[in-house]
XYZ file of C-alpha atoms in Angstrom:
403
model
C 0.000 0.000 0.000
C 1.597 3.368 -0.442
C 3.025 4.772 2.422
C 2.266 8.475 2.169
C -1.587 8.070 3.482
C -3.952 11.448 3.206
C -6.979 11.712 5.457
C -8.650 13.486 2.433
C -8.005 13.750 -1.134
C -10.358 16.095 -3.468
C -11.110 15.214 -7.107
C -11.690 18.210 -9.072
C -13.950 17.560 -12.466
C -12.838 19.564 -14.497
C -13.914 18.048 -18.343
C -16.867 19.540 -19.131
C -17.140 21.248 -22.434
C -19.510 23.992 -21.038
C -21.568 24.075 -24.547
C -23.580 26.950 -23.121
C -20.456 29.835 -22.827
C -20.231 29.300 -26.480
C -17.166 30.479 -28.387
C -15.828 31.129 -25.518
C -15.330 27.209 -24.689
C -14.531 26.292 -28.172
C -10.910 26.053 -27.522
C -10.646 24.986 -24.056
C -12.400 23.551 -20.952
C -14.855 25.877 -18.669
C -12.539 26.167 -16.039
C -9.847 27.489 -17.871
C -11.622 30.302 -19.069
C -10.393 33.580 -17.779
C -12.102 35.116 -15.063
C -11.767 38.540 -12.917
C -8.946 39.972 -14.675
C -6.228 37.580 -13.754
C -7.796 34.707 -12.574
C -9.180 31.198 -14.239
C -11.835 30.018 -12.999
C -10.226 26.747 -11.746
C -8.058 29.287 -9.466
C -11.027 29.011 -7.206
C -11.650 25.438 -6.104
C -7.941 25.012 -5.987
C -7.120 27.802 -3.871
C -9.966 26.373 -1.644
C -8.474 23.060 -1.357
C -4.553 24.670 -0.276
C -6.050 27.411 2.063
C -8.120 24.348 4.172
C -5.288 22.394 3.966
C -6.346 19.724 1.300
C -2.545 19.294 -0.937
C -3.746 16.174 -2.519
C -5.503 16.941 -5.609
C -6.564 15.335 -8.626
C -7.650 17.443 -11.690
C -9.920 15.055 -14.350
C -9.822 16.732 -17.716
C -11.193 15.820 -20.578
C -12.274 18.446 -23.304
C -10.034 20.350 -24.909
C -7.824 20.132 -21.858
C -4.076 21.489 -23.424
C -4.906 24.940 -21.854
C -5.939 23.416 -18.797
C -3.008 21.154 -18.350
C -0.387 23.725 -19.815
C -2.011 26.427 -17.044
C -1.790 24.055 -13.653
C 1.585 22.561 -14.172
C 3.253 21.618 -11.604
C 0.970 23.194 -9.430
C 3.431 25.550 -7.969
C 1.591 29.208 -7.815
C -1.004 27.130 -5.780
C 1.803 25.793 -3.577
C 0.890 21.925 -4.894
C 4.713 21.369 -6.397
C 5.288 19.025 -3.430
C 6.998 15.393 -3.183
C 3.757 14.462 -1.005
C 0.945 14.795 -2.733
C 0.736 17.989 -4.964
C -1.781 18.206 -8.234
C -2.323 15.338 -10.493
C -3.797 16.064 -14.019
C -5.847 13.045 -14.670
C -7.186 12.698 -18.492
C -9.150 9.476 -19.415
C -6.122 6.593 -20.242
C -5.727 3.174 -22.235
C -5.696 0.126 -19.831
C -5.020 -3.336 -20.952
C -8.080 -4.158 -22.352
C -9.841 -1.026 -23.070
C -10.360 2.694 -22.242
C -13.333 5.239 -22.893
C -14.037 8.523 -22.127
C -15.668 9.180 -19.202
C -19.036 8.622 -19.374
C -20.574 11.186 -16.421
C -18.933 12.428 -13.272
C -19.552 9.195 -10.900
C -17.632 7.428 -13.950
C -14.399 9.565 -14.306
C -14.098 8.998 -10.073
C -14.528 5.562 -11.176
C -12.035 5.505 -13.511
C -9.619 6.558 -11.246
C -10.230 4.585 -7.939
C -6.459 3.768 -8.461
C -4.960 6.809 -7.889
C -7.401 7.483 -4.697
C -6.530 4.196 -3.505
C -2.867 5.214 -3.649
C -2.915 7.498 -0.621
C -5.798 5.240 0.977
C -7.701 8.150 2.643
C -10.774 8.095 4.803
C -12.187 11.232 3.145
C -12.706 11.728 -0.505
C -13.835 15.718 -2.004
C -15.858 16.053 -5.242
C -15.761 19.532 -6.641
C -16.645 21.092 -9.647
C -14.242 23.061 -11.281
C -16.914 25.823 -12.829
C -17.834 27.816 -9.375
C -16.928 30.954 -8.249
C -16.539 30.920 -4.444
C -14.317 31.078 -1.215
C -15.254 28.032 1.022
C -13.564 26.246 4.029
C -13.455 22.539 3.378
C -12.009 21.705 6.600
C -15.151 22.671 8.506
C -17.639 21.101 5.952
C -14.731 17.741 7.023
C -15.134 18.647 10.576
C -19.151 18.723 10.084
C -18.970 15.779 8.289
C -17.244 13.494 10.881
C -19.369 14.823 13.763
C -22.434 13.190 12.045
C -20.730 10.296 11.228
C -22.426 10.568 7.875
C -21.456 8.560 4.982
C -21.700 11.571 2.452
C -22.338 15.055 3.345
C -23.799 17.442 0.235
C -22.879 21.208 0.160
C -25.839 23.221 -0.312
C -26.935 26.941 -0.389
C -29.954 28.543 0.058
C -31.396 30.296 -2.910
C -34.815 31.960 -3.857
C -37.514 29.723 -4.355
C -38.328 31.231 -8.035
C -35.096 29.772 -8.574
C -35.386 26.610 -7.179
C -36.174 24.422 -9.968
C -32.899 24.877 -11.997
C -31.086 23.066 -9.311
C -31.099 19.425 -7.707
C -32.590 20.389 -4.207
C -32.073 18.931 -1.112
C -34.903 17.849 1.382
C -33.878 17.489 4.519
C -35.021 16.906 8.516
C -34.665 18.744 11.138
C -30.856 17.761 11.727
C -29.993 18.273 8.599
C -29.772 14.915 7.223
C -31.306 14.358 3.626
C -34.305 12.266 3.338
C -35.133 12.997 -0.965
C -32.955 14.622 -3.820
C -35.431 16.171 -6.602
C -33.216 17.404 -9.592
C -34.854 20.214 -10.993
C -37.897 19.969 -9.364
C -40.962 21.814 -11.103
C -42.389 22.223 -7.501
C -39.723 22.602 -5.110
C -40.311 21.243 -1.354
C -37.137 23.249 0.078
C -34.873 25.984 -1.262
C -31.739 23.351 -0.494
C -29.588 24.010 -3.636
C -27.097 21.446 -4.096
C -23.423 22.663 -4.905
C -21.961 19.998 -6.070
C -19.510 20.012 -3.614
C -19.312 16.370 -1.737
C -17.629 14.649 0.726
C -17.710 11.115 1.076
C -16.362 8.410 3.370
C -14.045 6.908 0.507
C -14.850 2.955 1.724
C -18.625 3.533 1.077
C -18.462 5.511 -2.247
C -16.008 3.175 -3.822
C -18.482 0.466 -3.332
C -21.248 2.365 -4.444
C -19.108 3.327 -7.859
C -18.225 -0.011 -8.676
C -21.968 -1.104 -8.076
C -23.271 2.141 -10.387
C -20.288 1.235 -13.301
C -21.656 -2.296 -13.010
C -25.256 -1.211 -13.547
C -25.797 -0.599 -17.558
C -29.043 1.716 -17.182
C -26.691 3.941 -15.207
C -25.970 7.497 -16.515
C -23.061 7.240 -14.187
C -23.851 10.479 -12.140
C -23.608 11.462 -8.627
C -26.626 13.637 -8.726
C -29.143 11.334 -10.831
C -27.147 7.852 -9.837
C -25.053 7.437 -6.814
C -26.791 9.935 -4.280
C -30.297 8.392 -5.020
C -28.880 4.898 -4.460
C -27.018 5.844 -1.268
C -30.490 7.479 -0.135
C -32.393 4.350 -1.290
C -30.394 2.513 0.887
C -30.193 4.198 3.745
C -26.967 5.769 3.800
C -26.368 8.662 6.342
C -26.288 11.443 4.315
C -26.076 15.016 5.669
C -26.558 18.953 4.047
C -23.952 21.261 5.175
C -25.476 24.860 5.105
C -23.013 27.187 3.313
C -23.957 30.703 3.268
C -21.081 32.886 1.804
C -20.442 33.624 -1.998
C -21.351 31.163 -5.003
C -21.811 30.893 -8.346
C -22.161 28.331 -11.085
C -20.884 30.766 -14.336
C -22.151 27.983 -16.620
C -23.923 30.490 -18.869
C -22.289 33.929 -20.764
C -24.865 35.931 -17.890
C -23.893 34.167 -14.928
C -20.339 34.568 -16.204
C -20.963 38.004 -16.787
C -22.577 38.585 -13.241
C -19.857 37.104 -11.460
C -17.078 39.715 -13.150
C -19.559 42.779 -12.278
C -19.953 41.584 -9.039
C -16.195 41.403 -8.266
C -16.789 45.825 -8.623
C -19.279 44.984 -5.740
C -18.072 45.251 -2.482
C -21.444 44.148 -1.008
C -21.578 41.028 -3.296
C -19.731 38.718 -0.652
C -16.810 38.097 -3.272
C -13.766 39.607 -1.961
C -10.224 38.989 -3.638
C -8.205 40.786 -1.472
C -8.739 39.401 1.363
C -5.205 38.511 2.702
C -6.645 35.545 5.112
C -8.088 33.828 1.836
C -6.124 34.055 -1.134
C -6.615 32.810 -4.496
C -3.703 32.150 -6.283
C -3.137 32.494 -10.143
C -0.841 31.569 -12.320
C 0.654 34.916 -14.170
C 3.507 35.962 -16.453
C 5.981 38.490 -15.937
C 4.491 41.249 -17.499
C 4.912 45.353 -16.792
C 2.231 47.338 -14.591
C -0.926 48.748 -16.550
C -0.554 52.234 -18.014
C -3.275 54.610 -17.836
C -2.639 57.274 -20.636
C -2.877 60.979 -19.648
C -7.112 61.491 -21.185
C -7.848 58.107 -20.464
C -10.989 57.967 -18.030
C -11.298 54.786 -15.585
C -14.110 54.481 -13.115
C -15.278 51.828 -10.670
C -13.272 49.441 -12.672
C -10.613 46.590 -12.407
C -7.507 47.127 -14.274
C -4.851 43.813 -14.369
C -1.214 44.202 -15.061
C 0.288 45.224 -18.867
C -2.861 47.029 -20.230
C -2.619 50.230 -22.122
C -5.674 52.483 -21.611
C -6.388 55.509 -23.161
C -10.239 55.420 -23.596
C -13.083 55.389 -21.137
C -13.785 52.615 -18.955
C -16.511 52.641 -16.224
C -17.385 49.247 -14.061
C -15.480 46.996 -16.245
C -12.948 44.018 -15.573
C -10.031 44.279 -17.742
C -7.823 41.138 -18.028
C -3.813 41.292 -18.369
C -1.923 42.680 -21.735
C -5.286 45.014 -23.029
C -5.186 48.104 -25.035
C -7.979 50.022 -25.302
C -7.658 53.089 -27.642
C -7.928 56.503 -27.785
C -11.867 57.706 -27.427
C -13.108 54.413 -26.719
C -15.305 53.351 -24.270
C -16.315 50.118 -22.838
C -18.717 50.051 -20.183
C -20.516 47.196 -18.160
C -18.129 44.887 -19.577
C -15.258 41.804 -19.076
C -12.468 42.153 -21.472
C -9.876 38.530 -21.785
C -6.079 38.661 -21.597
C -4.814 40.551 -24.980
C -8.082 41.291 -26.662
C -7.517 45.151 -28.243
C -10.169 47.936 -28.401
C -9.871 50.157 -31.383
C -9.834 53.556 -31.125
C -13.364 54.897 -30.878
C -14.688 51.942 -30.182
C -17.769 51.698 -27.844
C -17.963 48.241 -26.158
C -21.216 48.054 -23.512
C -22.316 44.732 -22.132
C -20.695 42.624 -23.169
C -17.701 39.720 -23.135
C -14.379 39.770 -24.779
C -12.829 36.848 -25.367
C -8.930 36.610 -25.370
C -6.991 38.036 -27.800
C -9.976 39.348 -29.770
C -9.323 42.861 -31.573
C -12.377 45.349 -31.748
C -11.480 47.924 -34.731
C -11.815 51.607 -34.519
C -15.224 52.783 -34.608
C -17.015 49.421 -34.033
C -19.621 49.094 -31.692
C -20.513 46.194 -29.699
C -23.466 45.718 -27.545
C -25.629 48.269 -25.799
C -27.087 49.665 -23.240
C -29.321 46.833 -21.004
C -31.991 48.308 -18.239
C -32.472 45.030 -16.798
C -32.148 41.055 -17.444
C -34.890 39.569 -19.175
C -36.354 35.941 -17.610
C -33.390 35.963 -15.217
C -30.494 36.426 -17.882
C -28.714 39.400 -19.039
C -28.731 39.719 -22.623
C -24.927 39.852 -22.790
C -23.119 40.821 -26.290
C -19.568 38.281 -26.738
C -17.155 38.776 -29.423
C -14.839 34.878 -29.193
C -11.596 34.409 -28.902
C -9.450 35.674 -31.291
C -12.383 37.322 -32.880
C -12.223 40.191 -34.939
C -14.751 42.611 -35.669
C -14.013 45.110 -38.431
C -13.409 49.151 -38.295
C -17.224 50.277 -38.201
C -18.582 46.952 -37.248
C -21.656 46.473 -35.409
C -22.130 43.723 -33.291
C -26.014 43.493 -31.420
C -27.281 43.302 -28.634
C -27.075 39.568 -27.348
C -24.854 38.418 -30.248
C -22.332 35.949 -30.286
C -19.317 35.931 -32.725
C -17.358 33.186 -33.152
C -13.811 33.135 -32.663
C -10.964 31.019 -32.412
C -8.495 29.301 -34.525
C -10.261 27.580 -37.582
C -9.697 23.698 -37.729
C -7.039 22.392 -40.783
């Protein structure tokens, strides 16, 4: 058995293809996408897992995961580069007789009992790697022992309009979870599920070789192995978590999230020196804001060159935005450039995409409509012409073309 034993190890999934952010996920995973200037969005969960102490990590990639891969490294910047333990990027591999892809989240955990079973700990963490959020696992650990509980289920309260996009938790008294409803139409309880777990590793490795054995499974935790352990009568607990959190699955949540970085009543504080989230970022010079540039309420990363207007905006590393622009309301990615004149409201940048002088892109937006903002992107790599017009709520594509 190997000798360097971990109470708890975390398993990060981090493969989906996030279909609904568009261009912006056409060339790489959700959680490398950039977020907040200078951050990923994998930055968040990881920097979770060192600040409560977790250093064992395993990182399952599968779609377009070079960016991904090339970004974590040897987990250093995260303070993971260590002989025990560290990060572990873990794509879907060949075995003797066959390999696959994996097939749904409780399948890629599956897949890679192995590795777990390398540092045999009592304690295994599932987390998603496309959440914004600052979160303690050690207490959710600590909460988790004192019940005893076989799996314990992160959830946050949210309004009950809003209830039936997640997989709710309904739960007793103490806590403990007596039905999962995913997606209910007619919610019972405002229990969101996170998709943050913890599991006492003996029981959930039985339960995934039972679910990978079982050919009418979709191989999920939410619509698979939580119902089973429930069906079986499994101590399973909700752990209340009431700080920041957001699932930036979709261009408006992704949007939200950057605006409410500006926000210092949001909950979402990066500069908090007692919780830090650690990036990984190049040696590049301080921004430079030119002598009639304007910059309000706004978050400028290092290397830009500004010498429009920009008003409650989050501008990524290495962008220029030219003389008389404007971009307002907006989240611009590493290297995109604004052209002089330019007016850029609402709307999403993608990296390295170049706005010519005079375009416009977006508009002005009083309010979102059914719950989403109506939020303009231009893809990575993108360019939109001197004098182009991009609408309101418009995606262009991006990225480099296939051979």
């Amino acid at each position: 058995m190997y000798s360097n034993r971990k109470e708890c190890v975390a398993m990060l999934l981090a493969g989906g293809q996030g279909t609904r952010l568009g261009c912006l996920t056409r060339d790489m995973a959700k959680p490398a996408v950039p977020f907040g200037g200078k951050y990923r969005i994998i930055d968040f969960p990881l920097s979770n897992c060192i600040n409560s102490g977790i250093d064992t990590i395993g990182v399952l990639t599968q779609y377009q995961p070079f960016d991904l891969n090339q970004y974590i490294g040897n987990g250093q910047p995260w303070d993971l580069d260590r002989l025990s333990g560290g990060v572990f990027v873990l794509p879907p591999y060949m075995r003797a007789k066959s390999g696959e892809w994996y097939k749904g989240t409780a399948n890629a955990i599956y897949q890679n009992i192995a590795f777990i079973d390398r540092f045999s700990p009592e304690y295994v963490l599932v987390l998603s790697g496309d959440h914004i959020y600052k979160m303690d696992y050690a207490d959710m650990l600590k909460y988790h022992k004192e019940k005893n509980a076989d799996c314990t289920i992160a959830v946050i309260d949210v309004p009950y309009e809003e209830a039936s996009r997640f997989g709710i938790m309904n739960t007793n008294k103490d806590d403990s979870v007596y039905e999962f409803e995913e997606k209910p139409k007619t919610p019972k309880s405002t229990n969101a599920s996170m998709g943050i777990y913890i599991f006492t590793w003996a029981k959930l490795r039985k339960y995934l070789i039972e679910d990978e054995h079982d050919k009418n499974s979709q191989n999920d935790f939410g619509k698979n192995i939580i119902p089973n352990m429930l069906g079986d009568g499994q101590k399973l607990f909700a752990y209340r978590f009431s700080g920041y959190w957001k699932d930036v699955g979709t261009i408006s949540s992704l949007w939200e999230a950057n605006m409410d970085i500006l926000d210092e009543d949001s909950g979402i504080n990066l500069r908090d020196p007692s919780w830090k989230i650690y990036a990984r970022n190049s040696a590049i010079p301080p921004h430079n804001i030119g002598k009639n540039a304007l910059v309000r309420h706004s978050l400028v990363t290092e290397g830009c060159n500004i010498d429009g207007k920009v008003a409650h905006s989050v501008i990524s590393s290495s962008v220029k935005i030219g003389k008389g622009a404007v971009v307002e309301n907006s989240t611009v990615m590493p290297g995109a450039v604004i052209g002089d004149n330019a007016v850029v409201k609402y709307s999403i940048i993608g990296q390295n995409a170049k706005i010519g002088s005079g375009a416009v892109v977006g508009g002005d937006l009083d309010s979102p409509k059914k719950g989403e903002w109506e939020i303009t992107v231009v893809g990575p790599d993108a360019v939109v012409e001197d004098n182009g017009k991009v609408e309101i709520n418009a995606m262009i594509e991006g990225g480099k073309k296939d051979e």
